[in-house]
Short mmCIF file of C-alpha atoms in Angstrom, two decimals:
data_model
loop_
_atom_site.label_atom_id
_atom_site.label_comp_id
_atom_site.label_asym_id
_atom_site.label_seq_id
_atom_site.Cartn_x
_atom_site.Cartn_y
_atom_site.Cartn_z
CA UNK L 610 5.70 15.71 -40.10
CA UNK L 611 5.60 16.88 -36.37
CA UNK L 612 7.27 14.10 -34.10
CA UNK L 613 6.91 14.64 -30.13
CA UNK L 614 9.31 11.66 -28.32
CA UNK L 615 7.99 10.01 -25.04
CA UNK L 616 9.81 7.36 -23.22
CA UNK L 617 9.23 3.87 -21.70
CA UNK L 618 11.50 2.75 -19.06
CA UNK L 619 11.41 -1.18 -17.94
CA UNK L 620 14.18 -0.71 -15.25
CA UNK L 621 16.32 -3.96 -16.09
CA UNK L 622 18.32 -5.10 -13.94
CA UNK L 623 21.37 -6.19 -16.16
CA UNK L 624 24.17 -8.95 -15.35
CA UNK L 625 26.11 -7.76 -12.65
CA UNK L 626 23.71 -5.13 -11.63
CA UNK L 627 21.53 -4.54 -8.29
CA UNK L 628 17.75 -3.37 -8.30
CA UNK L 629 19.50 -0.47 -6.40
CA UNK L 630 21.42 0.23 -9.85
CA UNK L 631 18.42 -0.39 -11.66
CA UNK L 632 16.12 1.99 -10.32
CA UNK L 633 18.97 4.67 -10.37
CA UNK L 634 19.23 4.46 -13.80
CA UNK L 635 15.70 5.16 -14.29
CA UNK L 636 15.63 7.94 -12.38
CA UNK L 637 18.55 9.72 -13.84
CA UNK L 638 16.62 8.66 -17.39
CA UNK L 639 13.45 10.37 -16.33
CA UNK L 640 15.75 13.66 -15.84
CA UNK L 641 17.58 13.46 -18.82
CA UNK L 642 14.04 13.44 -20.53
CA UNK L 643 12.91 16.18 -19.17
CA UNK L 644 16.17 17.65 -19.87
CA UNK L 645 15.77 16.98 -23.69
CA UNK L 646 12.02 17.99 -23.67
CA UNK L 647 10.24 14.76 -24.26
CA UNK L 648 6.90 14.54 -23.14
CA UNK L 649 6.26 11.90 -21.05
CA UNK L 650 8.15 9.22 -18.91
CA UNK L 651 6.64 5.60 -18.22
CA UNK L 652 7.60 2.48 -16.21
CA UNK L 653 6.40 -0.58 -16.79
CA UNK L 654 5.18 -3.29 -14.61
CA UNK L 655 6.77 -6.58 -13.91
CA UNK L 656 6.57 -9.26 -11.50
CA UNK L 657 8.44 -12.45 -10.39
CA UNK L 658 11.15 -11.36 -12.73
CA UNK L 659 15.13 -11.18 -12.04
CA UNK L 660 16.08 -9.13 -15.24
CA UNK L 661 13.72 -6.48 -14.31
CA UNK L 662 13.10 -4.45 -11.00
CA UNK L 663 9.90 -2.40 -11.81
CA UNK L 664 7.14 -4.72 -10.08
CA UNK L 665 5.10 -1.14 -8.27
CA UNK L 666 5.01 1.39 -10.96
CA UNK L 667 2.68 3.51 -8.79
CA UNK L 668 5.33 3.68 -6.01
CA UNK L 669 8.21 4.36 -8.56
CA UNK L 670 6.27 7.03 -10.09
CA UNK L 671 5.66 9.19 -6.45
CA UNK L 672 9.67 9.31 -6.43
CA UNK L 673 10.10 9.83 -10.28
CA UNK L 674 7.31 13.30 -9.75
CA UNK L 675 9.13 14.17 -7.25
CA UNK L 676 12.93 13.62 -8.81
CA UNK L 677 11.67 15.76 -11.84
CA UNK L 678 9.85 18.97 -12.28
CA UNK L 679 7.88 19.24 -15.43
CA UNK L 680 7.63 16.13 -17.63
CA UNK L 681 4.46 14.13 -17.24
CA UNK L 682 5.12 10.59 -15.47
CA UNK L 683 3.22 7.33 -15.70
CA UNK L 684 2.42 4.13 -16.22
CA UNK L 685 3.23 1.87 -19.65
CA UNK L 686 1.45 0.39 -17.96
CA UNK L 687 -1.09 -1.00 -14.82
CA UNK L 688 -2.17 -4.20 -15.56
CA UNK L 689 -5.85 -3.61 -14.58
CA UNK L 690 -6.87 -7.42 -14.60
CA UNK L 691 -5.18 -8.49 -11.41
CA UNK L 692 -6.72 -5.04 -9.43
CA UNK L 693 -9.24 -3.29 -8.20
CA UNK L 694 -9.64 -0.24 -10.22
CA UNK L 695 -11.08 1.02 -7.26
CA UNK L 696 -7.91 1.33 -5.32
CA UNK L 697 -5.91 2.11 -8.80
CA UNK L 698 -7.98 4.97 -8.83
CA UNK L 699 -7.76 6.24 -5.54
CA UNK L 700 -3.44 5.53 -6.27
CA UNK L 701 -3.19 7.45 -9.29
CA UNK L 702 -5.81 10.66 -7.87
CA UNK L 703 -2.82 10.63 -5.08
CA UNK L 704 -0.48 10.83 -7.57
CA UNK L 705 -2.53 13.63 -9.54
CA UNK L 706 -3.18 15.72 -6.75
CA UNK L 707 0.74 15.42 -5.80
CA UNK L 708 1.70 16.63 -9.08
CA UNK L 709 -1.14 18.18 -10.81
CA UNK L 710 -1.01 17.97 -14.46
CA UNK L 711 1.77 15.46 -14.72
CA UNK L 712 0.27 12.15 -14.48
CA UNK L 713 -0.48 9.11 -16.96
CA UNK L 714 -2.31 6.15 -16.20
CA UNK L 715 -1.74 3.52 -18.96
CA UNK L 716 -3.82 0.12 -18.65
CA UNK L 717 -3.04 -3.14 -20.22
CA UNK L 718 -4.05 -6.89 -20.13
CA UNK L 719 -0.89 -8.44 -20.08
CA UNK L 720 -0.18 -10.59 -17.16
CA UNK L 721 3.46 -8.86 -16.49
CA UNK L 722 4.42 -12.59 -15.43
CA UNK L 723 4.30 -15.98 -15.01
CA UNK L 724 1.12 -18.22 -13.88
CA UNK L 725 2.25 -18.06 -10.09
CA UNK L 726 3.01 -14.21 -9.84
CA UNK L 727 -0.78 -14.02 -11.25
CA UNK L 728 -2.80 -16.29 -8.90
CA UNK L 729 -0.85 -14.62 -6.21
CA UNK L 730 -2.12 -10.78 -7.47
CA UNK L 731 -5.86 -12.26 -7.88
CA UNK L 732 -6.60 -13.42 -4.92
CA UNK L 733 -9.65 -12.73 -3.73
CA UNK L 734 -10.27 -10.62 -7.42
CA UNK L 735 -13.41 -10.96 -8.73
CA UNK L 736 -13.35 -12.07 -12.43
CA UNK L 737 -14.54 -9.36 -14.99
CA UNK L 738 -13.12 -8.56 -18.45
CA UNK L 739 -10.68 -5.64 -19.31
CA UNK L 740 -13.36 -3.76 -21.07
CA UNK L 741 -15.61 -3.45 -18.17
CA UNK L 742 -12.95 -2.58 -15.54
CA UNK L 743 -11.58 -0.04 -17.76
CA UNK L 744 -15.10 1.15 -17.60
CA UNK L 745 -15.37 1.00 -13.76
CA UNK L 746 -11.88 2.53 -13.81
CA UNK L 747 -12.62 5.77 -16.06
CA UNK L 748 -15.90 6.43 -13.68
CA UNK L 749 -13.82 6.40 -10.53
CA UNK L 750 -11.03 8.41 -11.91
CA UNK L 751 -13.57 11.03 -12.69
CA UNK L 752 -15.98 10.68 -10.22
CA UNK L 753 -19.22 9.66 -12.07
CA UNK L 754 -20.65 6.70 -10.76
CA UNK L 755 -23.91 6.07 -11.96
CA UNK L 756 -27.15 6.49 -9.42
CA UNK L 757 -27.94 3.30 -10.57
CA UNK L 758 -24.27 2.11 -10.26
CA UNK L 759 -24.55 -0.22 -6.51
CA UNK L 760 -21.64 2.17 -4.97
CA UNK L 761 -23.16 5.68 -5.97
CA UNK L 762 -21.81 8.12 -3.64
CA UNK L 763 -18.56 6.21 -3.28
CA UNK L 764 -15.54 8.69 -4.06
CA UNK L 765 -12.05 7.49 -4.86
CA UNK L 766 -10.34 9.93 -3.16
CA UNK L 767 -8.45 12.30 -3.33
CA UNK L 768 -10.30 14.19 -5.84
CA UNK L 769 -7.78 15.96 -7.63
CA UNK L 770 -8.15 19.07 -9.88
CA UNK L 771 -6.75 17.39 -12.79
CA UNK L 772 -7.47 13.83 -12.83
CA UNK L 773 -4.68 11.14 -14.65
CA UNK L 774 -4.91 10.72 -18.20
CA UNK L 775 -6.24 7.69 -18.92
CA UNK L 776 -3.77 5.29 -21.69
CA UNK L 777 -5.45 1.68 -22.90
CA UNK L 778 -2.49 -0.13 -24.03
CA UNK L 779 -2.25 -3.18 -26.52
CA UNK L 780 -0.83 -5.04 -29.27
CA UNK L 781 -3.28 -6.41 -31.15
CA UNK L 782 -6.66 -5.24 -33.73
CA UNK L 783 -8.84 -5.84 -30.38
CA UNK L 784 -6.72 -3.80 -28.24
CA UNK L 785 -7.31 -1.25 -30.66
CA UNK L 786 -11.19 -1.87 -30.80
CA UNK L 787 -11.48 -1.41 -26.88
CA UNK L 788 -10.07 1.88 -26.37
CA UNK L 789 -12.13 2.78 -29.57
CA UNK L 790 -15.39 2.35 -28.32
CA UNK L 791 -14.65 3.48 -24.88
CA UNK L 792 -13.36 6.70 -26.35
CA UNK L 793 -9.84 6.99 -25.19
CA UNK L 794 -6.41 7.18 -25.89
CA UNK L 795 -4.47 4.16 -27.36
CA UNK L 796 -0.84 2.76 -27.78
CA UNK L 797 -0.14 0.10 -29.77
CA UNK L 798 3.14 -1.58 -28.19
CA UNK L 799 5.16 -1.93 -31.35
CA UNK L 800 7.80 -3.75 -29.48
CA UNK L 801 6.18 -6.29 -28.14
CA UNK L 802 3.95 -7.14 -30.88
CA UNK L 803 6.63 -6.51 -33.66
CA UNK L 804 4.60 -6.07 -36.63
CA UNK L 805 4.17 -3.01 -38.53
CA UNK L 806 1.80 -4.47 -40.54
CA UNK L 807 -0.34 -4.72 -37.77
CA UNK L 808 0.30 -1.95 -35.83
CA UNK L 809 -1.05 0.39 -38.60
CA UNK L 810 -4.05 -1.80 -38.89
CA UNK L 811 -4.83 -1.60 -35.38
CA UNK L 812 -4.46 2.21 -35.70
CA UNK L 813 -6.60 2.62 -38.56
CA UNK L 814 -9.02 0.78 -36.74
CA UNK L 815 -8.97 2.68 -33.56
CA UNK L 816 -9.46 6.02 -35.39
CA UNK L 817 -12.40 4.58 -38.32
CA UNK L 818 -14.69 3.20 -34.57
CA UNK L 819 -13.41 6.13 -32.09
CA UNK L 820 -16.47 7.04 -29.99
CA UNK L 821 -16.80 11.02 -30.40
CA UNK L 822 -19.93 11.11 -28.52
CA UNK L 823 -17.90 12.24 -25.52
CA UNK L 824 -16.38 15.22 -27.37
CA UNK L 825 -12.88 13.50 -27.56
CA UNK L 826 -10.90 12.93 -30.45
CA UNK L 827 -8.69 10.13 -30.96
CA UNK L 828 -5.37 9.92 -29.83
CA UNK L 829 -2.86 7.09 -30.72
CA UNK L 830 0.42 6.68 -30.02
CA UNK L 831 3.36 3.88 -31.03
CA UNK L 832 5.45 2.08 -28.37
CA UNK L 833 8.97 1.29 -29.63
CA UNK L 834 12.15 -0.10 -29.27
CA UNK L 835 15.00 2.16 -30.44
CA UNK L 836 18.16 1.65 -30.72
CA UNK L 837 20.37 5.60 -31.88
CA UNK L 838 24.71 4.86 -31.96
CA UNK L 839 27.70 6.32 -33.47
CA UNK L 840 27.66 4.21 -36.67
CA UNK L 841 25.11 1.26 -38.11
CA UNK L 842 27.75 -1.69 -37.11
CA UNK L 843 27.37 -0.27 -33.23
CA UNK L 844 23.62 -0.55 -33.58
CA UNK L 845 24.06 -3.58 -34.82
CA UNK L 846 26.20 -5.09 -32.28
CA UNK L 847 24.42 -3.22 -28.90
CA UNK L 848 21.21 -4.73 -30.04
CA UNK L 849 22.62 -8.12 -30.40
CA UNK L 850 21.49 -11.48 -31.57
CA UNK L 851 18.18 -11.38 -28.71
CA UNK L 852 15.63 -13.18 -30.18
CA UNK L 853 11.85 -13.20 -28.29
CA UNK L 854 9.75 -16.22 -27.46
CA UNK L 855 6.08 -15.76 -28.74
CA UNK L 856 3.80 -18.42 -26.53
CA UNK L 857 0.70 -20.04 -28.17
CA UNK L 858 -1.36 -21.78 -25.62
CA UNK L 859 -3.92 -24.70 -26.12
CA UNK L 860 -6.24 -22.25 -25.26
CA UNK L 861 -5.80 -19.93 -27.75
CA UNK L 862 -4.00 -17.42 -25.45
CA UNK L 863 -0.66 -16.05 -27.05
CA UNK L 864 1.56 -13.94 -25.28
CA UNK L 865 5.58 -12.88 -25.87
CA UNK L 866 8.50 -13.53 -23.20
CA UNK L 867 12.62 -12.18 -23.37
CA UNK L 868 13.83 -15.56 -23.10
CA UNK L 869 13.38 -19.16 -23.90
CA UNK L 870 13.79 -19.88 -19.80
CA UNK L 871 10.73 -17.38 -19.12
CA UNK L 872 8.72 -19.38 -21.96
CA UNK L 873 9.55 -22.38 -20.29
CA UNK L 874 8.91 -21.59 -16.52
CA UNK L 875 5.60 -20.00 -17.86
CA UNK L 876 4.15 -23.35 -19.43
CA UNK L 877 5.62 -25.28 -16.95
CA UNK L 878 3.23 -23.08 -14.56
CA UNK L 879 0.46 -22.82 -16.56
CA UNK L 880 0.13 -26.88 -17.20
CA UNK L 881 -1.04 -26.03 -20.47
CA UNK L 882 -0.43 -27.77 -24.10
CA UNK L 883 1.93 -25.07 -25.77
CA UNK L 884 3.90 -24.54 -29.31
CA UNK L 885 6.93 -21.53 -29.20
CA UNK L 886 7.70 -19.56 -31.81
CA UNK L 887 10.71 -17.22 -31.85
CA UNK L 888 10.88 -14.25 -33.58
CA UNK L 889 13.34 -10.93 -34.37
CA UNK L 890 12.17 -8.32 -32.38
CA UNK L 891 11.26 -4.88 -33.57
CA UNK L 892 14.24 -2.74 -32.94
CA UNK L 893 14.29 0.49 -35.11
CA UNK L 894 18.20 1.07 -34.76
CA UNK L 895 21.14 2.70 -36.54
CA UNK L 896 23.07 5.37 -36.95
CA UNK L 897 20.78 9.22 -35.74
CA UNK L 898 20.14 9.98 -39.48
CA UNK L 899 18.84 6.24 -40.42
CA UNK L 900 16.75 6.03 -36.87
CA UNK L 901 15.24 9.64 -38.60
CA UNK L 902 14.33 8.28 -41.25
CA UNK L 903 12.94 5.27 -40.06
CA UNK L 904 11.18 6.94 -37.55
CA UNK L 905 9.31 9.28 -39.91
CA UNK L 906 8.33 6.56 -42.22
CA UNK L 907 6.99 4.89 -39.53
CA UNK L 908 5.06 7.95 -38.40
CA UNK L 909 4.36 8.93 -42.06
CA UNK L 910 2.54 5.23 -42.53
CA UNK L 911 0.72 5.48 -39.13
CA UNK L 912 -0.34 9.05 -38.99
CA UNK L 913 0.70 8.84 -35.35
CA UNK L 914 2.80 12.05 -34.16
CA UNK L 915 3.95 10.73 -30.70
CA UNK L 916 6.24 8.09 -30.18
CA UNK L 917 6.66 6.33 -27.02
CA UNK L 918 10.40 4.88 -27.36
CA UNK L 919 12.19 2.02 -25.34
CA UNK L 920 16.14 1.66 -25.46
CA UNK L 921 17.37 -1.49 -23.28
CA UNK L 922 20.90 -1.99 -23.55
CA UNK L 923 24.24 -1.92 -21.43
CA UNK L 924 26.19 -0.41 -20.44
CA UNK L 925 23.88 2.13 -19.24
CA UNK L 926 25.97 4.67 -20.98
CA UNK L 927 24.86 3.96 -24.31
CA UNK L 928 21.32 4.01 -23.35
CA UNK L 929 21.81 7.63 -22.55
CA UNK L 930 23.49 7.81 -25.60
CA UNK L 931 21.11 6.77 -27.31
CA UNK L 932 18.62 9.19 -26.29
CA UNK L 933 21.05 12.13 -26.77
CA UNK L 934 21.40 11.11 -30.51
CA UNK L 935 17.46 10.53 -31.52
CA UNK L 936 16.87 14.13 -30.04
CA UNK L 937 19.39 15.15 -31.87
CA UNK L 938 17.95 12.95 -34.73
CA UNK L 939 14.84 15.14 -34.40
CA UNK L 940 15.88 18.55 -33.77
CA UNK L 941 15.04 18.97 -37.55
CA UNK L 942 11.68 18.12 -37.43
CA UNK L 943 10.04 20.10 -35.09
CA UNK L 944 7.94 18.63 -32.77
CA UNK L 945 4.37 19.99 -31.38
CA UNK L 946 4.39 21.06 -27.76
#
């Protein structure tokens, strides 16, 4: 089975480490990418955070199109609830018309932070539910509002020749079931969800509700955390004993932090009744021929032939590393262009 490797950066900013270092890093990660053929490069988006620098993944994605030369860059991903999707239209057309053909935009609904980092993005945001500013979103990005739609005529310019691809990403069966019936793409975030189980669901569900009456077919892809070294016991010991911190909130919200300090700043913020539960996290790792052949399996289950991988270790030597081996874990199985 055909494998194509993508790649999610999260820019961390490790002990001992400046945002300066950080964002270095991902740059020279986005080349080496390119350099081993993946297909696309994405930075995620965090706020109010010390361990991780990426907080403007439209800003660090001008300077990764313009540090690299083929590869598509983009976003894993915008997290459309706190925005307009006026004005993340009108950012990502820049970006498209900058670097025509190269550009992702992948949408989520996780907060990318605590309580206080989110009032401060909403201000003045009108409240309205993923679903329909996806919708809003997609119409902008292509320029077809509605002449019923209230703004028809308005343009989110620049109109560029090849509009950003459009990503919904999510961890969950009702992830899956919005980017179904909207028609478009879907990534299940493996690594933040951390169940197989469920990410196959979810996938199975996307593709058995997939709207075709726009012509498209469906497209999913897997988000995970991988983990490629010289023998099993390195794997073992660059992935560490990290455990994550799963939140369940009175309200029925649930949502999954690094540490037990993030879990505990976030309820503090949100005032909320909570319960913690922590968990292993989903790290496909080993040595390049047992990453293989968990990797196919995992594909092979699915029926997913893209895999959008995460590696977040130090020193940042054995992240490269660890990209070097999993193409080299591939090479054998030959991927479609």
């Amino acid at each position: 089975m055909a494998i194509t490797i993508s790649v999610l950066d999260q820019s961390p900013i490790y002990p001992g480490e400046t945002p300066e270092e950080a964002f270095q890093h991902t740059i020279k990660l986005a080349q080496l990418s390119e350099r081993l053929g993946f297909r696309r490069f994405w930075v995620s988006e965090h706020h109010d955070s010390e361990q991780v620098a990426g907080s403007s993944p439209e800003v660090l994605i001008s300077h990764l199109l313009a540090k690299t030369e083929r590869i598509r860059i983009g976003s894993g991903g915008i997290m459309l609830q706190h925005y307009s999707p006026y004005k993340v239209a009108e950012n990502f057309n820049v970006l498209a018309s900058l670097a025509p053909g190269r550009v992702d935009l992948g949408v989520g609904r996780a907060p990318g932070g605590l309580p206080r980092s989110t009032q401060a993005l909403r201000q003045g945001e009108e409240a309205a539910t993923l679903t329909d500013k996806i919708i809003e979103l997609e119409k902008y990005v292509h320029n077809k509002l509605e002449e019923e739609h209230p703004l028809f005529g308005l343009k989110a310019g620049p109109i560029p020749g090849t509009p950003p691809e459009l990503y919904v990403l999510g961890a969950s069966v009702a992830s899956a079931e919005i980017a179904a019936g909207l028609g478009l793409p879907y990534v299940f975030s493996l690594f933040i969800g951390g169940d197989q189980a469920v990410a196959v669901e979810a996938i199975r569900v996307y593709r058995s509700k997939f709207d075709t009456s726009q012509g498209k077919e469906p497209h999913a892809i897997l988000a995970l955390a991988v983990l490629a070294a010289e023998s099993e016991e390195e794997a073992r010991e660059l992935a560490g004993a990290h455990k994550l911190i799963r939140i369940h909130l009175a309200s029925g919200k649930t949502l999954t932090v690094a540490t037990r300090e993030q879990a505990e700043e976030f309820t503090r913020q949100s005032k909320e009744d909570y319960t913690l539960e922590e968990r292993e996290p989903e790290i496909t790792k080993g040595t390049k021929e047992s990453v293989r052949e968990q990797l196919l399996a995992l594909a092979t289950a699915s029926g997913v032939e893209e895999l959008i991988v995460t590696t977040n270790v130090q020193p940042f030597e054995k992240r490269v590393r660890s990209f070097e081996l999993l193409n080299e874990a591939l090479a054998e199985v030959p991927a479609e262009a």
